[in-house]
Short mmCIF file of C-alpha atoms and ligand atoms in Angstrom, two decimals:
data_model
loop_
_atom_site.label_atom_id
_atom_site.label_comp_id
_atom_site.label_asym_id
_atom_site.label_seq_id
_atom_site.Cartn_x
_atom_site.Cartn_y
_atom_site.Cartn_z
CA UNK A 1 149.26 282.20 97.40
CA UNK A 2 150.80 282.06 93.93
CA UNK A 3 150.57 285.49 92.30
CA UNK A 4 153.39 284.92 89.84
CA UNK A 5 152.96 285.94 86.21
CA UNK A 6 152.76 283.31 83.49
CA UNK A 7 156.20 282.05 82.53
CA UNK A 8 155.93 283.44 79.02
CA UNK A 9 155.60 286.94 80.52
CA UNK A 10 158.76 286.59 82.57
CA UNK A 11 160.67 286.51 79.29
CA UNK A 12 159.48 290.02 78.45
CA UNK A 13 161.88 292.68 79.67
CA UNK A 14 160.63 296.03 80.93
CA UNK A 15 163.13 297.74 78.75
CA UNK A 16 165.12 300.89 78.46
CA UNK A 17 162.17 303.02 77.38
CA UNK A 18 160.62 302.62 80.83
CA UNK A 19 163.89 303.67 82.53
CA UNK A 20 164.25 306.80 80.41
CA UNK A 21 160.59 307.72 81.12
CA UNK A 22 161.22 307.32 84.87
CA UNK A 23 164.21 309.65 84.65
CA UNK A 24 162.33 312.22 82.56
CA UNK A 25 159.45 312.37 85.05
CA UNK A 26 161.74 314.03 87.57
CA UNK A 27 162.94 316.77 85.21
CA UNK A 28 161.30 320.04 84.12
CA UNK A 29 161.06 321.53 80.58
CA UNK A 30 161.40 318.25 78.68
CA UNK A 31 161.23 318.05 74.89
CA UNK A 32 159.83 314.60 74.43
CA UNK A 33 161.28 312.94 71.34
CA UNK A 34 160.67 309.43 72.57
CA UNK A 35 157.63 308.17 70.68
CA UNK A 36 156.45 308.75 67.11
CA UNK A 37 153.31 310.74 67.78
CA UNK A 38 152.12 312.86 64.81
CA UNK A 39 151.85 316.48 65.93
CA UNK A 40 148.54 317.35 64.26
CA UNK A 41 144.86 316.76 65.07
CA UNK A 42 142.50 314.22 63.48
CA UNK A 43 140.77 315.53 60.35
CA UNK A 44 137.81 317.49 61.80
CA UNK A 45 135.33 316.33 59.14
CA UNK A 46 136.15 312.70 59.88
CA UNK A 47 135.68 313.40 63.59
CA UNK A 48 132.29 314.94 62.83
CA UNK A 49 131.23 311.87 60.81
CA UNK A 50 132.17 309.66 63.78
CA UNK A 51 130.22 311.80 66.24
CA UNK A 52 127.26 311.84 63.88
CA UNK A 53 127.31 308.04 63.63
CA UNK A 54 127.27 307.93 67.44
CA UNK A 55 124.30 310.34 67.60
CA UNK A 56 122.48 308.11 65.11
CA UNK A 57 122.89 305.16 67.43
CA UNK A 58 126.01 303.38 66.14
CA UNK A 59 127.14 302.89 69.72
CA UNK A 60 126.22 299.23 70.03
CA UNK A 61 128.29 296.13 69.36
CA UNK A 62 129.46 296.09 65.78
CA UNK A 63 130.32 292.85 63.94
CA UNK A 64 133.39 291.40 65.64
CA UNK A 65 135.50 291.59 62.47
CA UNK A 66 134.70 295.28 61.94
CA UNK A 67 132.09 297.71 60.63
CA UNK A 68 131.11 296.27 57.20
CA UNK A 69 131.51 299.62 55.40
CA UNK A 70 135.05 299.95 56.77
CA UNK A 71 136.03 296.40 55.75
CA UNK A 72 134.63 297.06 52.28
CA UNK A 73 136.57 300.34 51.99
CA UNK A 74 139.77 298.58 53.12
CA UNK A 75 139.30 295.80 50.56
CA UNK A 76 138.63 298.40 47.84
CA UNK A 77 141.81 300.22 48.83
CA UNK A 78 143.86 297.00 48.58
CA UNK A 79 142.39 296.39 45.10
CA UNK A 80 142.89 299.97 43.90
CA UNK A 81 146.37 300.59 45.32
CA UNK A 82 147.96 297.14 45.20
CA UNK A 83 145.77 295.26 42.70
CA UNK A 84 145.10 292.64 45.39
CA UNK A 85 141.67 291.13 45.86
CA UNK A 86 140.47 290.40 49.42
CA UNK A 87 136.99 289.33 50.42
CA UNK A 88 135.83 291.99 52.92
CA UNK A 89 133.84 289.41 54.91
CA UNK A 90 136.48 286.76 55.44
CA UNK A 91 139.87 288.24 54.52
CA UNK A 92 139.82 291.64 56.25
CA UNK A 93 139.81 292.13 60.03
CA UNK A 94 139.55 295.48 61.83
CA UNK A 95 141.68 295.48 64.99
CA UNK A 96 142.49 297.78 67.91
CA UNK A 97 145.49 299.32 66.14
CA UNK A 98 148.25 297.52 64.29
CA UNK A 99 149.50 296.43 67.71
CA UNK A 100 146.50 294.22 68.35
CA UNK A 101 146.70 292.73 64.86
CA UNK A 102 150.32 291.71 65.52
CA UNK A 103 149.57 290.22 68.94
CA UNK A 104 146.50 288.37 67.62
CA UNK A 105 148.60 287.03 64.75
CA UNK A 106 151.20 285.51 67.06
CA UNK A 107 148.62 284.10 69.48
CA UNK A 108 146.52 282.86 66.58
CA UNK A 109 149.24 281.32 64.42
CA UNK A 110 152.07 280.09 66.63
CA UNK A 111 152.50 276.87 68.53
CA UNK A 112 154.85 276.96 71.56
CA UNK A 113 158.45 277.07 70.37
CA UNK A 114 157.71 278.20 66.80
CA UNK A 115 160.37 280.60 65.62
CA UNK A 116 159.61 284.06 64.30
CA UNK A 117 162.30 285.99 62.47
CA UNK A 118 162.17 289.51 63.82
CA UNK A 119 164.30 292.35 62.44
CA UNK A 120 166.94 293.51 64.92
CA UNK A 121 166.64 296.40 65.66
CA UNK A 122 162.87 296.77 65.24
CA UNK A 123 159.67 298.20 66.75
CA UNK A 124 159.63 297.57 70.53
CA UNK A 125 156.29 295.75 70.38
CA UNK A 126 157.41 292.81 68.22
CA UNK A 127 159.42 290.65 70.59
CA UNK A 128 156.91 290.90 73.48
CA UNK A 129 154.07 290.05 71.08
CA UNK A 130 155.96 286.96 69.85
CA UNK A 131 156.59 285.94 73.48
CA UNK A 132 152.90 286.37 74.35
CA UNK A 133 152.18 283.98 71.48
CA UNK A 134 154.72 281.56 73.04
CA UNK A 135 156.95 281.90 70.02
CA UNK A 136 160.69 282.31 69.95
CA UNK A 137 162.01 285.52 68.40
CA UNK A 138 165.09 285.10 66.22
CA UNK A 139 166.82 288.35 65.26
CA UNK A 140 167.42 289.20 61.59
CA UNK A 141 170.51 291.45 61.52
CA UNK A 142 169.61 294.90 60.23
CA UNK A 143 173.03 296.35 59.61
CA UNK A 144 173.94 299.93 58.79
CA UNK A 145 176.43 298.71 56.17
CA UNK A 146 173.50 297.06 54.33
CA UNK A 147 171.36 300.21 54.63
CA UNK A 148 169.44 298.46 57.45
CA UNK A 149 167.75 296.17 54.91
CA UNK A 150 167.52 292.44 55.79
CA UNK A 151 169.62 290.34 53.43
CA UNK A 152 168.49 287.18 51.66
CA UNK A 153 171.63 285.37 52.92
CA UNK A 154 171.06 286.33 56.57
CA UNK A 155 167.41 285.34 56.48
CA UNK A 156 168.23 282.04 54.73
CA UNK A 157 170.93 281.23 57.30
CA UNK A 158 168.43 281.66 60.17
CA UNK A 159 165.95 279.09 58.87
CA UNK A 160 165.50 276.01 61.08
CA UNK A 161 162.90 273.24 61.34
CA UNK A 162 160.99 275.47 63.77
CA UNK A 163 160.86 278.58 61.57
CA UNK A 164 157.27 279.63 61.02
CA UNK A 165 157.04 283.38 60.39
CA UNK A 166 159.18 286.10 58.81
CA UNK A 167 158.18 289.48 60.20
CA UNK A 168 158.99 292.44 57.97
CA UNK A 169 158.39 296.14 58.42
CA UNK A 170 158.51 298.64 55.58
CA UNK A 171 158.80 301.63 55.81
CA UNK A 172 160.81 300.85 58.87
CA UNK A 173 160.73 301.94 62.48
CA UNK A 174 163.35 302.68 63.83
CA UNK A 175 165.83 302.53 60.93
CA UNK A 176 164.00 304.36 58.08
CA UNK A 177 164.58 302.29 54.90
CA UNK A 178 161.93 300.66 52.71
CA UNK A 179 161.78 297.30 50.96
CA UNK A 180 161.54 297.55 47.18
CA UNK A 181 160.39 294.93 44.68
CA UNK A 182 163.73 293.06 44.55
CA UNK A 183 164.04 292.87 48.35
CA UNK A 184 160.43 291.79 48.74
CA UNK A 185 160.81 289.11 46.04
CA UNK A 186 164.04 287.66 47.48
CA UNK A 187 162.74 287.59 51.06
CA UNK A 188 159.49 286.12 49.76
CA UNK A 189 161.51 283.38 48.07
CA UNK A 190 162.82 282.20 51.47
CA UNK A 191 159.26 282.09 52.82
CA UNK A 192 158.04 280.13 49.79
CA UNK A 193 160.93 277.61 49.85
CA UNK A 194 160.53 276.99 53.59
CA UNK A 195 156.76 277.20 53.65
CA UNK A 196 156.69 280.12 56.06
CA UNK A 197 154.18 282.91 56.59
CA UNK A 198 155.21 286.52 56.14
CA UNK A 199 153.72 289.10 58.46
CA UNK A 200 154.25 292.41 56.77
CA UNK A 201 153.85 295.41 59.05
CA UNK A 202 152.99 298.28 56.73
CA UNK A 203 151.64 300.78 59.26
CA UNK A 204 153.82 303.52 57.70
CA UNK A 205 152.80 302.75 54.10
CA UNK A 206 151.63 306.32 53.42
CA UNK A 207 154.57 308.01 55.13
CA UNK A 208 157.11 307.79 52.32
CA UNK A 209 159.37 310.54 51.01
CA UNK A 210 160.89 311.80 47.76
CA UNK A 211 159.99 309.57 44.81
CA UNK A 212 159.86 306.37 46.83
CA UNK A 213 156.86 304.13 46.38
CA UNK A 214 155.63 301.75 49.02
CA UNK A 215 155.73 298.09 47.97
CA UNK A 216 153.16 295.82 49.61
CA UNK A 217 154.95 292.51 50.04
CA UNK A 218 151.79 290.55 49.23
CA UNK A 219 152.16 291.78 45.62
CA UNK A 220 155.43 289.82 45.17
CA UNK A 221 155.16 286.66 43.09
CA UNK A 222 153.20 283.93 44.91
CA UNK A 223 153.14 285.95 48.14
CA UNK A 224 149.49 286.97 48.33
CA UNK A 225 148.51 283.61 49.80
CA UNK A 226 151.18 283.48 52.48
CA UNK A 227 151.27 287.11 53.62
CA UNK A 228 149.36 288.84 56.36
CA UNK A 229 149.47 292.58 55.82
CA UNK A 230 149.11 294.71 58.95
CA UNK A 231 147.98 298.33 58.62
CA UNK A 232 146.90 301.12 60.92
CA UNK A 233 145.16 304.48 61.03
CA UNK A 234 147.38 305.61 63.93
CA UNK A 235 150.17 307.43 62.12
CA UNK A 236 148.69 308.33 58.72
CA UNK A 237 145.59 309.92 60.21
CA UNK A 238 146.99 310.97 63.62
CA UNK A 239 144.59 308.58 65.31
CA UNK A 240 147.01 306.93 67.76
CA UNK A 241 144.56 307.11 70.67
CA UNK A 242 141.52 305.94 68.70
CA UNK A 243 143.02 302.47 68.18
CA UNK A 244 142.01 301.38 64.70
CA UNK A 245 144.18 299.03 62.67
CA UNK A 246 143.57 296.09 60.39
CA UNK A 247 144.92 292.95 58.84
CA UNK A 248 144.27 291.52 55.43
CA UNK A 249 145.34 288.16 54.15
CA UNK A 250 144.10 284.71 53.16
CA UNK A 251 140.97 283.44 54.85
CA UNK A 252 142.59 280.78 57.06
CA UNK A 253 145.06 282.94 59.00
CA UNK A 254 142.57 285.81 59.15
CA UNK A 255 140.07 283.42 60.83
CA UNK A 256 142.72 282.59 63.46
CA UNK A 257 143.31 286.28 64.23
CA UNK A 258 139.57 286.87 64.25
CA UNK A 259 139.03 284.16 66.85
CA UNK A 260 141.61 285.68 69.19
CA UNK A 261 140.20 289.16 68.56
CA UNK A 262 136.59 288.04 69.12
CA UNK A 263 137.34 286.59 72.55
CA UNK A 264 139.60 289.42 73.72
CA UNK A 265 138.55 292.73 72.16
CA UNK A 266 135.05 291.70 70.92
CA UNK A 267 134.93 294.60 68.46
CA UNK A 268 136.85 297.82 67.95
CA UNK A 269 135.24 301.02 69.30
CA UNK A 270 132.35 301.75 66.92
CA UNK A 271 132.85 305.54 66.85
CA UNK A 272 136.55 305.17 66.11
CA UNK A 273 135.73 302.82 63.21
CA UNK A 274 133.39 305.44 61.71
CA UNK A 275 136.05 308.12 62.07
CA UNK A 276 138.53 305.77 60.35
CA UNK A 277 136.04 305.08 57.54
CA UNK A 278 135.55 308.80 56.94
CA UNK A 279 139.32 309.43 57.01
CA UNK A 280 139.94 306.60 54.52
CA UNK A 281 137.27 307.63 52.06
CA UNK A 282 138.12 311.36 52.23
CA UNK A 283 140.19 312.71 49.28
CA UNK A 284 143.65 312.18 50.75
CA UNK A 285 144.82 315.82 50.36
CA UNK A 286 145.39 316.35 54.07
CA UNK A 287 147.48 313.16 54.26
CA UNK A 288 149.63 314.41 51.37
CA UNK A 289 150.20 317.79 52.98
CA UNK A 290 151.05 316.19 56.32
CA UNK A 291 153.55 313.84 54.67
CA UNK A 292 155.11 316.88 52.95
CA UNK A 293 155.47 318.52 56.34
CA UNK A 294 157.03 315.32 57.76
CA UNK A 295 159.48 315.39 54.86
CA UNK A 296 160.48 318.99 55.67
CA UNK A 297 160.99 317.96 59.30
CA UNK A 298 162.99 314.90 58.22
CA UNK A 299 165.27 317.10 56.11
CA UNK A 300 165.91 319.57 58.94
CA UNK A 301 166.59 316.84 61.51
CA UNK A 302 168.77 314.77 59.18
CA UNK A 303 170.84 317.77 58.04
CA UNK A 304 171.37 319.23 61.49
CA UNK A 305 172.15 315.92 63.20
CA UNK A 306 174.84 315.21 60.62
CA UNK A 307 176.21 318.75 61.07
CA UNK A 308 176.52 318.42 64.84
CA UNK A 309 178.29 315.05 64.62
CA UNK A 310 175.40 312.62 65.02
CA UNK A 311 175.71 310.83 61.70
CA UNK A 312 172.51 309.26 60.42
CA UNK A 313 171.10 307.90 57.17
CA UNK A 314 168.32 309.72 55.34
CA UNK A 315 165.08 307.83 56.07
CA UNK A 316 163.04 306.88 53.01
CA UNK A 317 159.86 306.60 55.03
CA UNK A 318 158.31 306.34 58.55
CA UNK A 319 159.01 308.95 61.21
CA UNK A 320 162.46 308.30 62.66
CA UNK A 321 166.17 308.84 62.28
CA UNK A 322 168.71 306.58 63.95
CA UNK A 323 171.97 308.45 64.57
CA UNK A 324 175.10 306.42 65.19
CA UNK A 325 176.63 307.33 68.57
CA UNK A 326 179.36 304.68 68.64
CA UNK A 327 182.09 307.34 68.62
CA UNK A 328 181.07 308.81 72.00
CA UNK A 329 182.48 306.13 74.27
CA UNK A 330 179.15 305.57 76.02
CA UNK A 331 176.43 302.95 75.66
CA UNK A 332 173.38 304.15 73.77
CA UNK A 333 171.42 304.16 77.03
CA UNK A 334 174.10 306.29 78.71
CA UNK A 335 174.03 308.63 75.71
CA UNK A 336 170.26 309.16 75.95
CA UNK A 337 170.64 309.79 79.69
CA UNK A 338 173.39 312.31 78.97
CA UNK A 339 171.11 314.08 76.46
CA UNK A 340 168.22 314.04 78.89
CA UNK A 341 170.22 315.45 81.81
CA UNK A 342 172.19 318.00 79.80
CA UNK A 343 169.54 319.16 77.33
CA UNK A 344 166.18 317.93 78.64
CA UNK A 345 165.66 316.25 75.28
CA UNK A 346 164.25 312.78 75.67
CA UNK A 347 165.26 310.21 73.05
CA UNK A 348 165.28 306.42 73.07
CA UNK A 349 168.43 304.25 73.13
CA UNK A 350 168.81 301.99 70.11
CA UNK A 351 169.30 299.05 72.47
CA UNK A 352 165.57 299.31 73.31
CA UNK A 353 164.91 298.06 69.76
CA UNK A 354 167.13 295.00 69.97
CA UNK A 355 170.71 293.95 70.58
CA UNK A 356 171.88 295.34 67.24
CA UNK A 357 170.38 298.73 68.06
CA UNK A 358 173.22 299.27 70.57
CA UNK A 359 175.37 302.18 69.41
CA UNK A 360 172.41 304.17 68.03
CA UNK A 361 169.71 306.44 69.41
CA UNK A 362 166.27 306.96 67.86
CA UNK A 363 164.82 310.39 67.22
CA UNK A 364 161.32 310.86 65.75
CA UNK A 365 160.75 313.90 63.52
CA UNK A 366 156.95 314.00 63.82
CA UNK A 367 157.07 316.94 66.27
CA UNK A 368 156.56 320.57 65.23
CA UNK A 369 159.46 322.27 63.45
CA UNK A 370 159.89 324.73 66.34
CA UNK A 371 160.19 321.91 68.90
CA UNK A 372 162.63 320.05 66.69
CA UNK A 373 164.80 323.14 66.09
CA UNK A 374 164.82 323.87 69.83
CA UNK A 375 165.80 320.25 70.60
CA UNK A 376 168.58 320.36 68.00
CA UNK A 377 169.91 323.68 69.34
CA UNK A 378 170.07 322.23 72.83
CA UNK A 379 171.80 319.08 71.56
CA UNK A 380 174.31 321.11 69.57
CA UNK A 381 175.28 323.13 72.65
CA UNK A 382 175.65 319.98 74.80
CA UNK A 383 177.80 318.21 72.21
CA UNK A 384 180.06 321.29 71.94
CA UNK A 385 180.55 321.18 75.71
CA UNK A 386 181.43 317.48 75.41
CA UNK A 387 184.25 318.57 73.06
N1 PLP B 1 154.20 298.75 63.96
C1 PLP B 1 155.15 299.69 64.00
C2 PLP B 1 156.36 299.52 63.14
C3 PLP B 1 155.03 300.80 64.82
O1 PLP B 1 155.99 301.73 64.84
C4 PLP B 1 153.86 300.92 65.63
C5 PLP B 1 153.71 302.06 66.54
O2 PLP B 1 154.56 302.88 66.74
C6 PLP B 1 152.89 299.91 65.54
C7 PLP B 1 153.09 298.83 64.71
C8 PLP B 1 151.64 299.94 66.36
O3 PLP B 1 150.84 300.99 66.02
P1 PLP B 1 149.29 301.07 66.43
O4 PLP B 1 149.00 299.93 67.33
O5 PLP B 1 149.11 302.40 67.06
O6 PLP B 1 148.56 300.95 65.13
#
């Protein structure tokens, strides 16, 4: 009997996150700072709209590419915010979170052996999704000395005959910077010259701090027609468990994603789509106040980590800081295990995000201020004991 997994799955590693979870399960009184889970509930009016839609019978199959009203609202948002026109019927696809959009993109667009440039370090879901699409991930160095922004020279030097996709993520998980117009234009230039597609993961587009403004890479010169923009309701609207995301882009690649989506997911949960629609069309006051709270948490975490000797850059957006732990004479995995055992604070080793994440640990600041302060107090005491 052959019960082996497909070869492409054997290339996916279980990863350090799993090991740290296993260790944490055995310990009491854990402060879990492993994943970026917004610590507030879904807008109650939006929830009510979703429940109401369900009571009125919107519990049947919806169109496979998404509830029409939601696609229309997403296209209107792209027009209003970015000045980009997308046809809601053929250029917008509603997916089960940004995660499904990414996986459907790699399955839908790659041929075996096609290379995808993936930031290193980056979101843990990218490399497995590329592998599931039978692509080959090629790491773009994201170096602290460059502010963790991919450089034109590095990206250019990675281009080969097999290069097909450049994957970008701004605001960035786990490193915190954002791409601005100049970065987007120069990275776009590589894609244009080499006839590559850009997949731009913008799931944190609304979570930006200070005076920074999110730049949608599809607005760069000549990029609209070679960019797939991935978005999500997970973080902005605290809807991580409801699984609503989306992709917009030119008709041809969107049709490829749609085909994969149609024969895997069929359609996204109809109630969740109605909740998402209500959240999107609500005046965005609650989003603004939540982002302000995230900014206060970011400031506390950034200041205190630097004070206790865990130097980190100030994130411009997203929900994470990435302290440098290279001075502690331990691997980043050993450092997270030390923190877990000594302080019961669970963090994720940078190596979980790619080879170049070694020497860092990732800490999300989306938890409540009290939890964060408590975690930082515990860490401060443990680092003092370390000397
Ligand atoms: N992209 C990035 C950069 C993320 O950090 C995440 C989740 O943490 C996702 C995509 C996937 O989010 P979801 O599938 O919940 O929309």
